[in-house]
Amino acid sequence: MSPNGRAPRRSRAAHRAGLAAAARLLAAASDGPPADPLVALWQGWRDAFASSNRLCRRAQALERELLGRIGFPRVEIPVDDPERPLVPATDARQIDWVLGKTPATRALRRRLKRELAAAQARWAAEAEACGLTRAMEQEADADRRVAELLAAAAGTPARSLAGVVAKLAIAAQWSAREPEADGGPWDVICGALSDLTALMTDRR
């Protein structure tokens, strides 16, 4: 691991090469006799994972474009601090928290909340018009499908070495995208270890 927390370039290249080799093996395995259910699951995962990544990039691009045009909906709260005279707020509760709920700040709080609501309404309208809202809905749907397949991979026993490869390929792809995620990839990896142990035992 490099000092900045990222995998070295060589490790990333090795990771991509390993996934490519696994994909070739699994594609060949799916062309033969009835394949291990995990190979078919991997095919669905490959399509769903690619779709999730594509939709994520689209939503991010639309969000960046919208941010560049109108900025994120927020208001600036004036405070008695010469070093930081304005505090940004993106939620009405922040306004109350910064200014307090005293009668002296009531008029200011009401005005700021109206301005924030107007900014949020404009963002929502612009997001709908430019396709960001729909893109985020599609991304969420794709992410749910990916999560379903990840859980299915963890809970489906491998019947062959190809099935174990499929399970590990799924875990490797997910962990590369979500290196800090808990549960998912490690559940799949632990399942793969159990599968290998069972397959080796059956061969004795």
PDB file of C-alpha atoms in Angstrom:
ATOM      1  CA  MET A   1       0.000   0.000   0.000  1.00  0.00           C
ATOM      2  CA  SER A   2       1.391   3.392  -0.946  1.00  0.00           C
ATOM      3  CA  PRO A   3       1.633   6.235   1.633  1.00  0.00           C
ATOM      4  CA  ASN A   4      -1.434   7.995   0.196  1.00  0.00           C
ATOM      5  CA  GLY A   5      -3.610   4.953   0.828  1.00  0.00           C
ATOM      6  CA  ARG A   6      -3.938   3.874  -2.793  1.00  0.00           C
ATOM      7  CA  ALA A   7      -2.779   0.600  -4.244  1.00  0.00           C
ATOM      8  CA  PRO A   8       0.471   0.898  -6.232  1.00  0.00           C
ATOM      9  CA  ARG A   9       0.109   1.166  -9.998  1.00  0.00           C
ATOM     10  CA  ARG A  10       1.557  -2.320 -10.453  1.00  0.00           C
ATOM     11  CA  SER A  11      -1.034  -3.788  -8.076  1.00  0.00           C
ATOM     12  CA  ARG A  12      -3.878  -2.124  -9.973  1.00  0.00           C
ATOM     13  CA  ALA A  13      -2.537  -3.501 -13.243  1.00  0.00           C
ATOM     14  CA  ALA A  14      -2.270  -6.974 -11.726  1.00  0.00           C
ATOM     15  CA  HIS A  15      -5.794  -6.647 -10.414  1.00  0.00           C
ATOM     16  CA  ARG A  16      -7.149  -5.764 -13.868  1.00  0.00           C
ATOM     17  CA  ALA A  17      -5.180  -8.600 -15.468  1.00  0.00           C
ATOM     18  CA  GLY A  18      -6.545 -11.078 -12.933  1.00  0.00           C
ATOM     19  CA  LEU A  19     -10.116  -9.980 -13.548  1.00  0.00           C
ATOM     20  CA  ALA A  20      -9.631 -10.193 -17.315  1.00  0.00           C
ATOM     21  CA  ALA A  21      -8.255 -13.726 -17.017  1.00  0.00           C
ATOM     22  CA  ALA A  22     -11.171 -14.722 -14.793  1.00  0.00           C
ATOM     23  CA  ALA A  23     -13.641 -13.254 -17.292  1.00  0.00           C
ATOM     24  CA  ARG A  24     -12.121 -15.298 -20.126  1.00  0.00           C
ATOM     25  CA  LEU A  25     -12.280 -18.487 -18.064  1.00  0.00           C
ATOM     26  CA  LEU A  26     -15.872 -17.869 -17.013  1.00  0.00           C
ATOM     27  CA  ALA A  27     -16.974 -16.971 -20.545  1.00  0.00           C
ATOM     28  CA  ALA A  28     -15.535 -20.276 -21.744  1.00  0.00           C
ATOM     29  CA  ALA A  29     -17.195 -22.152 -18.866  1.00  0.00           C
ATOM     30  CA  SER A  30     -20.592 -20.696 -19.747  1.00  0.00           C
ATOM     31  CA  ASP A  31     -20.358 -22.048 -23.326  1.00  0.00           C
ATOM     32  CA  GLY A  32     -20.137 -25.684 -22.261  1.00  0.00           C
ATOM     33  CA  PRO A  33     -22.575 -28.033 -20.498  1.00  0.00           C
ATOM     34  CA  PRO A  34     -24.953 -26.660 -17.846  1.00  0.00           C
ATOM     35  CA  ALA A  35     -22.677 -24.391 -15.878  1.00  0.00           C
ATOM     36  CA  ASP A  36     -22.299 -23.846 -12.177  1.00  0.00           C
ATOM     37  CA  PRO A  37     -25.124 -21.487 -11.061  1.00  0.00           C
ATOM     38  CA  LEU A  38     -22.489 -19.038  -9.905  1.00  0.00           C
ATOM     39  CA  VAL A  39     -21.171 -18.682 -13.452  1.00  0.00           C
ATOM     40  CA  ALA A  40     -24.630 -17.602 -14.614  1.00  0.00           C
ATOM     41  CA  LEU A  41     -24.867 -15.309 -11.582  1.00  0.00           C
ATOM     42  CA  TRP A  42     -21.503 -13.780 -12.521  1.00  0.00           C
ATOM     43  CA  GLN A  43     -22.844 -12.989 -16.005  1.00  0.00           C
ATOM     44  CA  GLY A  44     -25.732 -11.074 -14.473  1.00  0.00           C
ATOM     45  CA  TRP A  45     -23.350  -9.384 -12.053  1.00  0.00           C
ATOM     46  CA  ARG A  46     -20.998  -8.312 -14.856  1.00  0.00           C
ATOM     47  CA  ASP A  47     -23.827  -6.570 -16.709  1.00  0.00           C
ATOM     48  CA  ALA A  48     -25.358  -5.036 -13.577  1.00  0.00           C
ATOM     49  CA  PHE A  49     -21.999  -3.814 -12.257  1.00  0.00           C
ATOM     50  CA  ALA A  50     -21.100  -2.208 -15.588  1.00  0.00           C
ATOM     51  CA  SER A  51     -24.511  -0.544 -15.726  1.00  0.00           C
ATOM     52  CA  SER A  52     -24.130   0.750 -12.169  1.00  0.00           C
ATOM     53  CA  ASN A  53     -20.734   2.283 -12.961  1.00  0.00           C
ATOM     54  CA  ARG A  54     -21.999   3.849 -16.175  1.00  0.00           C
ATOM     55  CA  LEU A  55     -25.054   5.368 -14.505  1.00  0.00           C
ATOM     56  CA  CYS A  56     -22.915   6.646 -11.614  1.00  0.00           C
ATOM     57  CA  ARG A  57     -20.606   8.470 -14.025  1.00  0.00           C
ATOM     58  CA  ARG A  58     -23.587   9.970 -15.868  1.00  0.00           C
ATOM     59  CA  ALA A  59     -25.218  11.204 -12.667  1.00  0.00           C
ATOM     60  CA  GLN A  60     -21.925  12.697 -11.471  1.00  0.00           C
ATOM     61  CA  ALA A  61     -21.394  14.488 -14.784  1.00  0.00           C
ATOM     62  CA  LEU A  62     -24.903  15.971 -14.698  1.00  0.00           C
ATOM     63  CA  GLU A  63     -24.461  17.030 -11.077  1.00  0.00           C
ATOM     64  CA  ARG A  64     -21.144  18.750 -11.860  1.00  0.00           C
ATOM     65  CA  GLU A  65     -22.787  20.561 -14.761  1.00  0.00           C
ATOM     66  CA  LEU A  66     -25.659  21.722 -12.574  1.00  0.00           C
ATOM     67  CA  LEU A  67     -23.305  22.812  -9.797  1.00  0.00           C
ATOM     68  CA  GLY A  68     -21.356  24.835 -12.336  1.00  0.00           C
ATOM     69  CA  ARG A  69     -24.522  26.606 -13.489  1.00  0.00           C
ATOM     70  CA  ILE A  70     -26.400  27.371 -10.267  1.00  0.00           C
ATOM     71  CA  GLY A  71     -24.284  26.112  -7.377  1.00  0.00           C
ATOM     72  CA  PHE A  72     -25.471  23.896  -4.538  1.00  0.00           C
ATOM     73  CA  PRO A  73     -28.606  25.162  -2.751  1.00  0.00           C
ATOM     74  CA  ARG A  74     -27.514  26.931   0.415  1.00  0.00           C
ATOM     75  CA  VAL A  75     -27.645  30.239   2.267  1.00  0.00           C
ATOM     76  CA  GLU A  76     -24.993  32.208   4.114  1.00  0.00           C
ATOM     77  CA  ILE A  77     -25.732  32.869   7.786  1.00  0.00           C
ATOM     78  CA  PRO A  78     -24.217  36.095   9.154  1.00  0.00           C
ATOM     79  CA  VAL A  79     -22.519  35.593  12.521  1.00  0.00           C
ATOM     80  CA  ASP A  80     -20.529  37.750  14.955  1.00  0.00           C
ATOM     81  CA  ASP A  81     -17.129  36.369  14.011  1.00  0.00           C
ATOM     82  CA  PRO A  82     -14.694  38.678  12.186  1.00  0.00           C
ATOM     83  CA  GLU A  83     -12.665  35.718  10.966  1.00  0.00           C
ATOM     84  CA  ARG A  84     -15.704  33.899   9.604  1.00  0.00           C
ATOM     85  CA  PRO A  85     -18.551  36.395   9.151  1.00  0.00           C
ATOM     86  CA  LEU A  86     -20.697  33.973   7.105  1.00  0.00           C
ATOM     87  CA  VAL A  87     -21.558  30.323   7.801  1.00  0.00           C
ATOM     88  CA  PRO A  88     -23.058  28.248   4.958  1.00  0.00           C
ATOM     89  CA  ALA A  89     -26.243  26.273   5.665  1.00  0.00           C
ATOM     90  CA  THR A  90     -27.806  23.592   3.455  1.00  0.00           C
ATOM     91  CA  ASP A  91     -30.543  22.601   5.899  1.00  0.00           C
ATOM     92  CA  ALA A  92     -33.088  24.685   7.791  1.00  0.00           C
ATOM     93  CA  ARG A  93     -32.067  23.021  11.052  1.00  0.00           C
ATOM     94  CA  GLN A  94     -28.553  24.418  10.628  1.00  0.00           C
ATOM     95  CA  ILE A  95     -29.986  27.921  10.599  1.00  0.00           C
ATOM     96  CA  ASP A  96     -31.674  27.356  13.958  1.00  0.00           C
ATOM     97  CA  TRP A  97     -28.565  25.708  15.354  1.00  0.00           C
ATOM     98  CA  VAL A  98     -26.254  28.587  14.362  1.00  0.00           C
ATOM     99  CA  LEU A  99     -28.574  31.471  15.266  1.00  0.00           C
ATOM    100  CA  GLY A 100     -30.496  29.882  18.111  1.00  0.00           C
ATOM    101  CA  LYS A 101     -34.259  29.992  18.537  1.00  0.00           C
ATOM    102  CA  THR A 102     -34.485  33.314  20.325  1.00  0.00           C
ATOM    103  CA  PRO A 103     -37.035  36.021  19.435  1.00  0.00           C
ATOM    104  CA  ALA A 104     -34.180  38.333  18.446  1.00  0.00           C
ATOM    105  CA  THR A 105     -33.208  36.083  15.516  1.00  0.00           C
ATOM    106  CA  ARG A 106     -36.724  35.050  14.443  1.00  0.00           C
ATOM    107  CA  ALA A 107     -37.039  37.431  11.498  1.00  0.00           C
ATOM    108  CA  LEU A 108     -33.570  36.589  10.177  1.00  0.00           C
ATOM    109  CA  ARG A 109     -34.169  32.868  10.562  1.00  0.00           C
ATOM    110  CA  ARG A 110     -37.456  33.081   8.671  1.00  0.00           C
ATOM    111  CA  ARG A 111     -35.865  35.043   5.839  1.00  0.00           C
ATOM    112  CA  LEU A 112     -32.946  32.653   5.518  1.00  0.00           C
ATOM    113  CA  LYS A 113     -35.266  29.634   5.515  1.00  0.00           C
ATOM    114  CA  ARG A 114     -37.366  31.181   2.736  1.00  0.00           C
ATOM    115  CA  GLU A 115     -34.233  31.832   0.709  1.00  0.00           C
ATOM    116  CA  LEU A 116     -32.985  28.288   1.306  1.00  0.00           C
ATOM    117  CA  ALA A 117     -36.344  26.785   0.337  1.00  0.00           C
ATOM    118  CA  ALA A 118     -36.318  28.831  -2.866  1.00  0.00           C
ATOM    119  CA  ALA A 119     -32.778  27.662  -3.686  1.00  0.00           C
ATOM    120  CA  GLN A 120     -33.727  24.045  -3.014  1.00  0.00           C
ATOM    121  CA  ALA A 121     -36.837  24.351  -5.176  1.00  0.00           C
ATOM    122  CA  ARG A 122     -34.755  25.794  -8.004  1.00  0.00           C
ATOM    123  CA  TRP A 123     -32.230  22.957  -7.688  1.00  0.00           C
ATOM    124  CA  ALA A 124     -34.996  20.349  -7.783  1.00  0.00           C
ATOM    125  CA  ALA A 125     -36.568  21.937 -10.872  1.00  0.00           C
ATOM    126  CA  GLU A 126     -33.235  22.247 -12.672  1.00  0.00           C
ATOM    127  CA  ALA A 127     -32.251  18.690 -11.703  1.00  0.00           C
ATOM    128  CA  GLU A 128     -35.510  17.402 -13.169  1.00  0.00           C
ATOM    129  CA  ALA A 129     -35.100  19.445 -16.333  1.00  0.00           C
ATOM    130  CA  CYS A 130     -31.502  18.392 -17.046  1.00  0.00           C
ATOM    131  CA  GLY A 131     -32.118  14.703 -16.337  1.00  0.00           C
ATOM    132  CA  LEU A 132     -30.192  14.507 -13.063  1.00  0.00           C
ATOM    133  CA  THR A 133     -33.194  13.340 -11.040  1.00  0.00           C
ATOM    134  CA  ARG A 134     -33.884  10.493 -13.435  1.00  0.00           C
ATOM    135  CA  ALA A 135     -30.199   9.580 -13.642  1.00  0.00           C
ATOM    136  CA  MET A 136     -29.984   9.334  -9.842  1.00  0.00           C
ATOM    137  CA  GLU A 137     -33.094   7.129  -9.740  1.00  0.00           C
ATOM    138  CA  GLN A 138     -31.604   4.830 -12.363  1.00  0.00           C
ATOM    139  CA  GLU A 139     -28.306   4.717 -10.475  1.00  0.00           C
ATOM    140  CA  ALA A 140     -30.121   3.789  -7.254  1.00  0.00           C
ATOM    141  CA  ASP A 141     -32.004   0.994  -9.056  1.00  0.00           C
ATOM    142  CA  ALA A 142     -28.761  -0.347 -10.510  1.00  0.00           C
ATOM    143  CA  ASP A 143     -27.038  -0.201  -7.118  1.00  0.00           C
ATOM    144  CA  ARG A 144     -29.875  -2.192  -5.547  1.00  0.00           C
ATOM    145  CA  ARG A 145     -29.498  -4.853  -8.236  1.00  0.00           C
ATOM    146  CA  VAL A 146     -25.741  -5.021  -7.623  1.00  0.00           C
ATOM    147  CA  ALA A 147     -26.351  -5.417  -3.876  1.00  0.00           C
ATOM    148  CA  GLU A 148     -28.852  -8.216  -4.542  1.00  0.00           C
ATOM    149  CA  LEU A 149     -26.384 -10.088  -6.734  1.00  0.00           C
ATOM    150  CA  LEU A 150     -23.580  -9.602  -4.226  1.00  0.00           C
ATOM    151  CA  ALA A 151     -25.765 -11.120  -1.502  1.00  0.00           C
ATOM    152  CA  ALA A 152     -26.775 -13.955  -3.833  1.00  0.00           C
ATOM    153  CA  ALA A 153     -23.124 -14.714  -4.610  1.00  0.00           C
ATOM    154  CA  ALA A 154     -22.314 -14.875  -0.901  1.00  0.00           C
ATOM    155  CA  GLY A 155     -25.184 -17.290  -0.261  1.00  0.00           C
ATOM    156  CA  THR A 156     -24.859 -19.582  -3.310  1.00  0.00           C
ATOM    157  CA  PRO A 157     -22.543 -22.600  -2.853  1.00  0.00           C
ATOM    158  CA  ALA A 158     -20.089 -23.216  -5.695  1.00  0.00           C
ATOM    159  CA  ARG A 159     -20.364 -26.586  -7.405  1.00  0.00           C
ATOM    160  CA  SER A 160     -17.085 -26.331  -9.277  1.00  0.00           C
ATOM    161  CA  LEU A 161     -13.806 -24.445  -9.380  1.00  0.00           C
ATOM    162  CA  ALA A 162     -15.356 -22.190 -12.040  1.00  0.00           C
ATOM    163  CA  GLY A 163     -18.020 -21.288  -9.503  1.00  0.00           C
ATOM    164  CA  VAL A 164     -15.358 -20.361  -6.960  1.00  0.00           C
ATOM    165  CA  VAL A 165     -13.635 -18.194  -9.576  1.00  0.00           C
ATOM    166  CA  ALA A 166     -16.960 -16.500 -10.313  1.00  0.00           C
ATOM    167  CA  LYS A 167     -17.499 -15.789  -6.640  1.00  0.00           C
ATOM    168  CA  LEU A 168     -14.006 -14.356  -6.190  1.00  0.00           C
ATOM    169  CA  ALA A 169     -14.283 -12.269  -9.388  1.00  0.00           C
ATOM    170  CA  ILE A 170     -17.448 -10.671  -8.006  1.00  0.00           C
ATOM    171  CA  ALA A 171     -15.763  -9.952  -4.676  1.00  0.00           C
ATOM    172  CA  ALA A 172     -12.676  -8.508  -6.393  1.00  0.00           C
ATOM    173  CA  GLN A 173     -14.686  -6.151  -8.590  1.00  0.00           C
ATOM    174  CA  TRP A 174     -16.790  -4.922  -5.694  1.00  0.00           C
ATOM    175  CA  SER A 175     -13.857  -4.392  -3.342  1.00  0.00           C
ATOM    176  CA  ALA A 176     -11.993  -2.441  -6.036  1.00  0.00           C
ATOM    177  CA  ARG A 177     -14.880   0.018  -6.260  1.00  0.00           C
ATOM    178  CA  GLU A 178     -15.761   0.058  -2.558  1.00  0.00           C
ATOM    179  CA  PRO A 179     -12.492  -0.698  -0.714  1.00  0.00           C
ATOM    180  CA  GLU A 180     -13.881   0.514   2.637  1.00  0.00           C
ATOM    181  CA  ALA A 181     -17.169  -1.410   2.415  1.00  0.00           C
ATOM    182  CA  ASP A 182     -18.021  -3.782   5.239  1.00  0.00           C
ATOM    183  CA  GLY A 183     -19.710  -7.120   4.887  1.00  0.00           C
ATOM    184  CA  GLY A 184     -20.309  -7.636   1.173  1.00  0.00           C
ATOM    185  CA  PRO A 185     -16.992  -8.677  -0.367  1.00  0.00           C
ATOM    186  CA  TRP A 186     -15.765 -10.434   2.764  1.00  0.00           C
ATOM    187  CA  ASP A 187     -18.956 -12.475   2.975  1.00  0.00           C
ATOM    188  CA  VAL A 188     -18.340 -13.593  -0.604  1.00  0.00           C
ATOM    189  CA  ILE A 189     -14.663 -14.355   0.037  1.00  0.00           C
ATOM    190  CA  CYS A 190     -15.468 -16.374   3.161  1.00  0.00           C
ATOM    191  CA  GLY A 191     -18.049 -18.258   1.129  1.00  0.00           C
ATOM    192  CA  ALA A 192     -15.460 -18.988  -1.548  1.00  0.00           C
ATOM    193  CA  LEU A 193     -13.100 -20.388   1.086  1.00  0.00           C
ATOM    194  CA  SER A 194     -15.850 -22.698   2.329  1.00  0.00           C
ATOM    195  CA  ASP A 195     -16.592 -23.776  -1.245  1.00  0.00           C
ATOM    196  CA  LEU A 196     -12.949 -24.592  -1.943  1.00  0.00           C
ATOM    197  CA  THR A 197     -12.721 -26.556   1.274  1.00  0.00           C
ATOM    198  CA  ALA A 198     -15.828 -28.563   0.375  1.00  0.00           C
ATOM    199  CA  LEU A 199     -14.631 -29.218  -3.179  1.00  0.00           C
ATOM    200  CA  MET A 200     -11.223 -30.369  -1.987  1.00  0.00           C
ATOM    201  CA  THR A 201     -12.859 -32.649   0.593  1.00  0.00           C
ATOM    202  CA  ASP A 202     -15.149 -34.205  -2.047  1.00  0.00           C
ATOM    203  CA  ARG A 203     -12.132 -34.986  -4.255  1.00  0.00           C
ATOM    204  CA  ARG A 204     -10.358 -37.031  -1.617  1.00  0.00           C
TER     205      ARG A 204
END
